Coordinates of C-alpha atoms and ligand atoms in Angstrom, one line a residue:
M1 CA 52.9 161.5 -48.5
R2 CA 55.2 164.3 -47.6
I3 CA 57.9 162.6 -45.5
L4 CA 60.5 164.3 -43.3
L5 CA 63.9 162.5 -43.3
T6 CA 66.0 163.5 -40.3
G7 CA 69.6 162.7 -41.1
G8 CA 68.5 162.5 -44.7
A9 CA 71.9 163.6 -46.0
G10 CA 73.5 160.5 -44.5
Y11 CA 74.2 157.1 -46.0
I12 CA 70.9 155.3 -45.4
G13 CA 68.8 158.5 -45.5
S14 CA 70.0 159.5 -48.9
H15 CA 69.3 156.0 -50.4
T16 CA 65.9 156.0 -48.7
A17 CA 65.1 159.5 -50.2
V18 CA 65.7 158.0 -53.7
E19 CA 63.3 155.1 -53.1
L20 CA 60.6 157.2 -51.5
I21 CA 60.7 159.7 -54.3
G22 CA 60.6 156.8 -56.7
R23 CA 57.3 155.7 -55.1
G24 CA 55.8 159.1 -55.6
H25 CA 56.4 160.6 -52.1
E26 CA 57.7 164.1 -51.5
V27 CA 60.8 164.3 -49.3
V28 CA 62.0 167.0 -46.9
V29 CA 65.5 166.6 -45.5
V30 CA 66.8 167.9 -42.1
D31 CA 70.5 167.3 -41.3
N32 CA 73.1 169.1 -39.3
L33 CA 75.8 167.6 -41.6
V34 CA 77.9 166.4 -38.6
N35 CA 78.6 163.2 -40.5
S36 CA 77.5 164.0 -44.1
H37 CA 77.8 166.5 -47.0
P38 CA 75.2 168.5 -48.7
E39 CA 76.4 167.1 -52.1
A40 CA 74.6 163.9 -51.1
V41 CA 71.2 165.7 -51.3
R42 CA 72.2 167.2 -54.7
R43 CA 73.1 163.8 -56.0
V44 CA 69.7 162.5 -54.9
E45 CA 68.1 165.3 -56.8
R46 CA 70.2 164.2 -59.9
I47 CA 69.1 160.6 -59.6
T48 CA 65.5 161.4 -59.1
G49 CA 65.1 164.6 -61.2
R50 CA 63.2 166.1 -58.3
A51 CA 64.1 169.1 -56.1
I52 CA 64.4 168.4 -52.4
A53 CA 63.7 170.8 -49.6
F54 CA 66.8 170.7 -47.5
H55 CA 67.1 172.4 -44.1
K56 CA 70.5 172.4 -42.3
G57 CA 70.0 172.3 -38.6
D58 CA 69.9 170.2 -35.5
C59 CA 67.0 167.9 -34.5
A60 CA 67.7 168.8 -30.9
D61 CA 66.8 172.4 -31.7
P62 CA 63.0 172.7 -31.1
A63 CA 62.6 176.2 -32.7
F64 CA 64.5 175.1 -35.9
L65 CA 62.5 171.8 -36.1
D66 CA 59.2 173.5 -35.5
G67 CA 60.0 175.9 -38.3
V68 CA 60.4 173.0 -40.7
F69 CA 57.0 171.6 -39.7
A70 CA 55.5 175.0 -40.0
E71 CA 56.8 175.4 -43.6
H72 CA 55.9 171.9 -44.9
R73 CA 52.8 169.9 -44.1
I74 CA 54.6 166.8 -43.0
D75 CA 52.6 163.5 -43.0
A76 CA 55.3 161.2 -41.6
V77 CA 58.9 161.2 -40.3
V78 CA 61.7 158.7 -40.7
H79 CA 64.2 159.5 -38.0
F80 CA 67.7 158.6 -39.1
A81 CA 69.6 161.4 -37.4
G82 CA 72.1 160.2 -34.9
L83 CA 75.7 159.5 -34.2
K84 CA 76.6 155.8 -35.0
A85 CA 80.2 154.9 -34.3
V86 CA 80.4 152.3 -31.6
G87 CA 84.1 152.9 -30.6
E88 CA 83.6 156.7 -30.5
S89 CA 80.5 156.3 -28.3
T90 CA 82.6 154.5 -25.7
A91 CA 85.1 157.3 -25.7
Q92 CA 82.5 160.1 -25.8
P93 CA 79.4 158.7 -24.0
L94 CA 78.0 162.1 -23.0
R95 CA 78.1 163.3 -26.6
Y96 CA 76.3 160.2 -27.8
Y97 CA 73.6 160.2 -25.1
R98 CA 73.0 164.0 -25.5
N99 CA 72.9 163.9 -29.3
N100 CA 70.9 160.8 -29.9
L101 CA 68.4 161.1 -27.1
D102 CA 67.9 164.9 -27.3
A103 CA 67.3 164.6 -31.1
L104 CA 64.6 161.9 -30.6
L105 CA 62.9 163.6 -27.6
T106 CA 62.8 167.0 -29.3
L107 CA 61.5 165.4 -32.6
C108 CA 58.7 163.6 -30.8
E109 CA 57.7 166.7 -28.8
V110 CA 57.6 168.8 -32.0
M111 CA 55.7 166.1 -33.9
D112 CA 53.1 165.8 -31.1
A113 CA 52.6 169.5 -30.9
R114 CA 52.1 169.6 -34.6
G115 CA 49.8 166.6 -34.6
V116 CA 52.1 164.5 -36.8
R117 CA 52.2 161.0 -35.2
R118 CA 53.6 158.7 -37.9
L119 CA 57.2 157.8 -37.2
V120 CA 59.7 155.2 -38.5
F121 CA 62.8 154.9 -36.2
S122 CA 66.3 153.7 -37.2
S123 CA 67.1 151.1 -34.7
S124 CA 69.9 148.5 -34.9
A125 CA 70.6 144.8 -34.4
T126 CA 73.0 146.1 -31.8
V127 CA 70.0 146.0 -29.4
Y128 CA 70.2 142.2 -29.3
G129 CA 73.7 142.4 -27.7
D130 CA 75.4 139.0 -27.9
P131 CA 72.4 136.9 -29.0
A132 CA 71.8 133.5 -27.4
A133 CA 70.8 132.0 -30.8
V134 CA 70.6 132.8 -34.5
P135 CA 68.7 133.7 -36.5
I136 CA 67.5 136.5 -34.3
T137 CA 63.8 137.1 -34.0
E138 CA 62.2 140.3 -32.7
E139 CA 61.1 138.7 -29.4
M140 CA 64.6 137.8 -28.3
P141 CA 66.0 139.5 -25.2
L142 CA 67.6 142.9 -25.6
S143 CA 70.8 144.0 -24.1
V144 CA 73.6 146.4 -25.1
T145 CA 77.3 146.6 -24.7
N146 CA 78.2 150.2 -25.5
P147 CA 76.7 153.7 -25.2
Y148 CA 75.7 153.9 -28.9
G149 CA 73.7 150.7 -28.5
A150 CA 72.2 152.1 -25.3
T151 CA 70.9 155.2 -27.1
K152 CA 69.1 152.8 -29.5
L153 CA 67.6 150.7 -26.7
F154 CA 66.5 153.8 -24.8
G155 CA 65.1 155.3 -28.0
E156 CA 63.1 152.2 -28.5
R157 CA 61.8 152.4 -24.9
V158 CA 60.8 156.0 -25.3
L159 CA 58.8 155.2 -28.4
T160 CA 57.2 152.1 -26.8
D161 CA 56.0 154.3 -23.8
L162 CA 54.8 157.0 -26.2
A163 CA 52.8 154.6 -28.3
E164 CA 51.3 153.1 -25.1
A165 CA 50.4 156.5 -23.8
D166 CA 48.7 157.8 -26.9
P167 CA 47.0 155.4 -29.4
E168 CA 47.2 158.2 -32.1
W169 CA 50.8 157.4 -32.6
R170 CA 51.8 154.9 -35.3
I171 CA 55.5 154.0 -34.8
T172 CA 57.6 151.4 -36.6
L173 CA 61.0 150.4 -35.1
L174 CA 63.3 149.0 -37.8
R175 CA 66.3 147.1 -36.5
Y176 CA 68.8 147.1 -39.3
F177 CA 71.5 144.4 -39.6
N178 CA 74.7 145.4 -41.5
P179 CA 73.9 147.8 -44.4
I180 CA 76.4 147.8 -47.3
G181 CA 76.7 148.8 -50.9
A182 CA 75.6 151.9 -52.8
H183 CA 73.0 153.0 -55.3
A184 CA 73.6 151.3 -58.7
S185 CA 74.1 154.8 -60.3
G186 CA 77.4 155.2 -58.5
L187 CA 76.3 158.7 -57.5
I188 CA 75.6 158.1 -53.8
G189 CA 77.2 155.7 -51.3
E190 CA 78.8 155.5 -47.9
D191 CA 81.3 158.3 -47.3
P192 CA 83.1 157.9 -44.0
D193 CA 85.0 161.0 -43.0
D194 CA 88.0 159.3 -41.6
V195 CA 89.5 155.7 -41.6
P196 CA 86.3 153.5 -41.7
N197 CA 85.3 151.5 -38.7
N198 CA 83.1 149.1 -40.6
L199 CA 84.2 146.2 -42.7
F200 CA 83.0 146.9 -46.2
P201 CA 84.0 150.6 -46.4
Y202 CA 87.4 149.5 -45.1
I203 CA 87.7 146.7 -47.7
S204 CA 86.7 149.1 -50.4
K205 CA 89.5 151.6 -49.5
V206 CA 92.0 148.8 -49.4
A207 CA 90.9 147.6 -52.8
A208 CA 91.3 151.1 -54.1
G209 CA 94.8 151.3 -52.7
R210 CA 93.9 154.1 -50.2
L211 CA 94.6 151.9 -47.2
P212 CA 97.4 149.3 -47.2
K213 CA 95.7 146.3 -45.7
L214 CA 92.7 145.0 -43.9
R215 CA 93.1 143.6 -40.4
V216 CA 90.8 140.6 -39.9
F217 CA 89.7 140.9 -36.3
G218 CA 90.0 137.3 -35.1
D219 CA 90.0 134.0 -36.9
D220 CA 89.3 131.9 -33.8
Y221 CA 85.5 132.4 -33.4
D222 CA 83.2 129.5 -33.4
T223 CA 82.2 130.0 -37.0
P224 CA 82.8 127.9 -40.2
D225 CA 86.1 129.7 -41.1
G226 CA 86.8 131.3 -37.6
T227 CA 86.0 134.9 -38.7
G228 CA 83.0 136.9 -37.6
V229 CA 79.7 136.3 -39.4
R230 CA 77.2 139.1 -40.1
D231 CA 74.0 139.7 -42.1
Y232 CA 75.1 142.2 -44.8
L233 CA 72.1 143.9 -46.3
H234 CA 72.2 146.0 -49.5
V235 CA 71.4 149.6 -48.6
V236 CA 68.9 149.9 -51.5
D237 CA 67.0 146.9 -50.0
L238 CA 67.1 148.6 -46.7
A239 CA 65.8 151.8 -48.3
L240 CA 62.9 149.8 -49.8
G241 CA 62.2 148.4 -46.3
H242 CA 61.5 152.0 -45.2
S243 CA 59.2 152.7 -48.1
A244 CA 57.4 149.4 -47.2
A245 CA 57.1 150.5 -43.6
I246 CA 55.7 153.9 -44.6
D247 CA 53.2 152.3 -47.0
R248 CA 51.8 150.2 -44.1
I249 CA 52.1 152.6 -41.3
D250 CA 48.4 153.2 -41.0
D251 CA 47.6 149.5 -41.0
R252 CA 47.4 149.6 -37.2
S253 CA 48.0 152.0 -34.4
G254 CA 50.7 151.6 -31.7
L255 CA 54.2 150.3 -32.1
R256 CA 55.6 147.6 -34.4
V257 CA 59.1 146.2 -34.6
Y258 CA 60.8 144.6 -37.5
N259 CA 64.3 143.2 -38.3
L260 CA 65.6 144.3 -41.6
G261 CA 68.2 141.7 -42.8
T262 CA 68.7 139.0 -45.4
G263 CA 68.6 136.0 -43.0
Q264 CA 72.0 135.0 -44.4
G265 CA 75.4 135.1 -42.7
T266 CA 78.7 136.1 -44.4
S267 CA 82.1 135.8 -42.8
V268 CA 84.9 138.4 -43.0
L269 CA 86.9 136.1 -45.4
E270 CA 83.9 135.5 -47.6
A271 CA 83.3 139.3 -47.7
V272 CA 87.0 139.8 -48.8
R273 CA 86.6 137.3 -51.6
A274 CA 83.3 138.7 -52.7
F275 CA 84.8 142.2 -53.0
E276 CA 87.9 140.9 -54.8
R277 CA 85.7 139.2 -57.4
A278 CA 83.5 142.3 -57.9
S279 CA 86.5 144.8 -58.1
G280 CA 89.0 142.6 -59.8
R281 CA 91.5 143.9 -57.2
E282 CA 93.4 142.1 -54.5
V283 CA 92.4 143.0 -50.9
P284 CA 95.6 142.4 -48.8
H285 CA 94.7 141.2 -45.4
E286 CA 96.2 139.8 -42.2
V287 CA 94.7 138.2 -39.1
A288 CA 94.8 140.5 -36.0
A289 CA 93.4 140.2 -32.5
R290 CA 89.7 140.2 -31.9
R291 CA 88.1 143.6 -31.6
P292 CA 86.8 144.2 -28.1
G293 CA 83.0 143.9 -27.9
D294 CA 82.7 141.9 -31.1
I295 CA 80.4 138.9 -31.2
A296 CA 80.9 135.7 -33.3
T297 CA 77.7 135.5 -35.3
C298 CA 74.7 137.7 -35.9
Y299 CA 72.0 137.3 -38.5
A300 CA 68.3 138.1 -38.7
D301 CA 65.2 136.2 -39.0
P302 CA 63.4 138.6 -41.3
A303 CA 60.1 136.6 -41.4
A304 CA 58.0 139.3 -39.7
A305 CA 59.0 142.0 -42.2
N306 CA 58.5 139.5 -45.1
R307 CA 55.0 138.8 -43.8
D308 CA 53.7 142.2 -42.5
L309 CA 55.6 144.6 -44.8
D310 CA 55.7 142.4 -47.8
W311 CA 59.4 143.2 -47.9
K312 CA 62.3 140.9 -48.6
A313 CA 66.0 141.7 -49.4
A314 CA 66.5 140.9 -53.1
R315 CA 70.1 141.9 -53.7
T316 CA 73.1 139.8 -52.9
V317 CA 76.4 140.6 -51.2
A318 CA 78.0 140.3 -54.7
D319 CA 75.6 143.0 -56.0
A320 CA 76.5 145.2 -53.0
C321 CA 80.2 144.8 -53.7
A322 CA 79.8 145.7 -57.4
D323 CA 77.8 148.8 -56.4
A324 CA 80.1 149.8 -53.7
W325 CA 83.1 149.5 -56.1
R326 CA 81.3 151.6 -58.7
W327 CA 80.7 154.3 -56.1
Q328 CA 84.3 154.1 -54.8
S329 CA 85.8 154.2 -58.3
A330 CA 83.8 157.1 -59.4
N331 CA 84.2 159.1 -56.2
P332 CA 87.6 158.2 -54.7
G333 CA 87.5 161.2 -52.3
G334 CA 83.8 160.7 -51.5
Y335 CA 81.5 163.8 -51.8
R336 CA 84.3 166.1 -50.9
G337 CA 86.1 165.3 -54.1
Ligands
NAD401 P1 75.0 158.6 -41.2 O1 76.0 159.1 -40.2 O2 75.5 158.5 -42.6 O3 73.6 159.4 -41.2 C1 73.2 160.0 -40.0 C2 72.9 161.5 -40.3 O4 72.4 162.1 -39.2 C3 74.2 162.2 -40.7 O5 74.0 162.8 -42.0 C4 74.4 163.2 -39.6 O6 75.0 164.4 -40.1 C5 73.0 163.4 -39.1 N1 72.8 163.8 -37.7 C6 73.4 163.3 -36.6 N2 73.0 163.9 -35.5 C7 72.1 164.9 -35.9 C8 71.3 165.8 -35.2 N3 71.4 166.0 -33.9 N4 70.5 166.7 -36.0 C9 70.5 166.6 -37.3 N5 71.2 165.7 -38.0 C10 72.0 164.8 -37.3 O7 74.6 157.1 -40.7 P2 73.7 156.0 -41.4 O8 74.5 154.8 -41.6 O9 73.0 156.6 -42.6 O10 72.7 155.7 -40.2 C11 71.4 156.3 -40.2 C12 70.7 155.8 -38.9 O11 70.7 154.3 -38.9 C13 71.4 156.1 -37.6 O12 70.5 156.4 -36.6 C14 72.2 154.9 -37.3 O13 72.4 154.8 -35.9 C15 71.2 153.8 -37.7 N6 71.9 152.5 -38.0 C16 72.9 152.5 -38.9 C17 73.6 151.3 -39.2 C18 74.8 151.2 -40.1 O14 75.5 150.3 -40.0 N7 75.0 152.2 -41.0 C19 73.1 150.1 -38.6 C20 72.0 150.2 -37.8 C21 71.4 151.4 -37.5
WQD402 C1 81.7 143.3 -39.3 C2 82.7 142.2 -39.1 C3 84.4 142.6 -37.4 C4 86.4 145.9 -39.5 C5 78.5 147.6 -36.4 C6 77.8 148.1 -35.2 C7 76.4 147.9 -35.3 C8 75.8 148.4 -36.6 C9 76.6 148.0 -37.8 C10 74.9 150.6 -36.2 C11 83.1 141.9 -37.6 C12 85.0 142.5 -38.8 C13 85.5 144.8 -39.2 C14 87.8 145.6 -39.8 C15 87.3 143.2 -39.4 N1 75.8 149.9 -36.6 N2 86.0 143.5 -39.1 N3 88.1 144.2 -39.8 O1 80.5 145.3 -35.7 O2 78.9 143.9 -37.0 O3 78.3 146.2 -36.5 O4 78.0 148.2 -37.6 O5 73.9 150.3 -35.6 O6 75.8 148.5 -34.2 O7 78.4 147.5 -34.1 O8 80.0 145.7 -38.2 O9 81.4 146.3 -40.2 O10 82.3 146.9 -37.9 O11 82.2 144.5 -38.5 O12 87.7 142.1 -39.4 O13 88.6 146.4 -40.1 O14 83.9 142.6 -39.7 O15 85.2 142.0 -36.4 O16 83.2 140.5 -37.5 P1 79.5 145.2 -36.8 P2 81.5 146.0 -38.7

């Protein structure tokens, strides 16, 4: 298939491009580069040995997007494009709602007009809010605690209504748990612009000596060691989840929803120790106050994706640490050098 990746220059999009190309698909990338660098696309070309059509532009711009569909006969779309920083979304709610919802609505309108109705959507475990129980299954109640999460929940709702209105659509919602790691080549990885918000990129910068120490946000949660527990998923496994979803998108019409996670929880302190082992570096850390909005424990029940998509995360947190460290060491300044 020829697959359009919106946000394809970003962290998850670039890794997904590699895996889709590896399975014989052709990839077209659209990205406005608000949180990424065109070097990521060049690196994907280096890894795969294939040229990628890259269009710089905004998904909320209908004329631009329609031009991309006019130039390439697109079979399916994976919609990664969006802003994703939870804290920033609370400070700039209008920007988040405008960007994430406009991009999705415009994309769907252009796809509909062009008769392209196969879509995979990047959703998030954030739609489960503070889950009543773990592991989390897809049927559990949804709720959100910040504007970013609300854009994902609304996005899911838009696509649910669309699939209901027109049976021609084949839509898969993928709810990612916590993606970490990098491609084993060390050529692509997560490249936060600023001080990282997420745990693993922060640890990685501390290990590299670029940040002085990690603050562990709370050690008084109801978890085995008191620190927050999450389901950390290797980004290459996550990328393979997208290619599995694309492979099976025509199995049935309508909308499907899958958790993509490992089913295993890892605490903040376990994450620190795993990174120390993989890097051979110390990760200085101190306990700080809880971060507002954080929950104690979150991990997936990935049984539905195991069963229907024949997908299972194969890589460990240790593998992800080794790959993230290779990426960090080879690219201390990220793509910007
Ligand atoms: P990312 O920021 O690296 O990638 C998103 C890309 O979208 C960036 O390259 C950005 O420049 C681009 N973009 C944003 N708005 C755009 C617009 N209007 N038009 C065109 N391009 C636009 O983030 P990521 O981690 O690769 O996340 C990809 C998707 O997965 C996002 O939708 C995110 O919300 C979702 N997600 C991410 C995580 C995570 O922890 N990384 C977890 C769950 C869900
Ligand atoms: C993980 C754990 C922190 C940083 C976020 C979004 C979610 C999804 C994935 C997009 C928690 C602790 C962190 C630090 C710490 N994104 N921590 N010190 O919060 O589970 O999920 O990213 O959809 O929507 O909310 O991930 O990596 O920020 O935190 O102690 O400097 O690490 O308290 O327990 P989170 P995270």
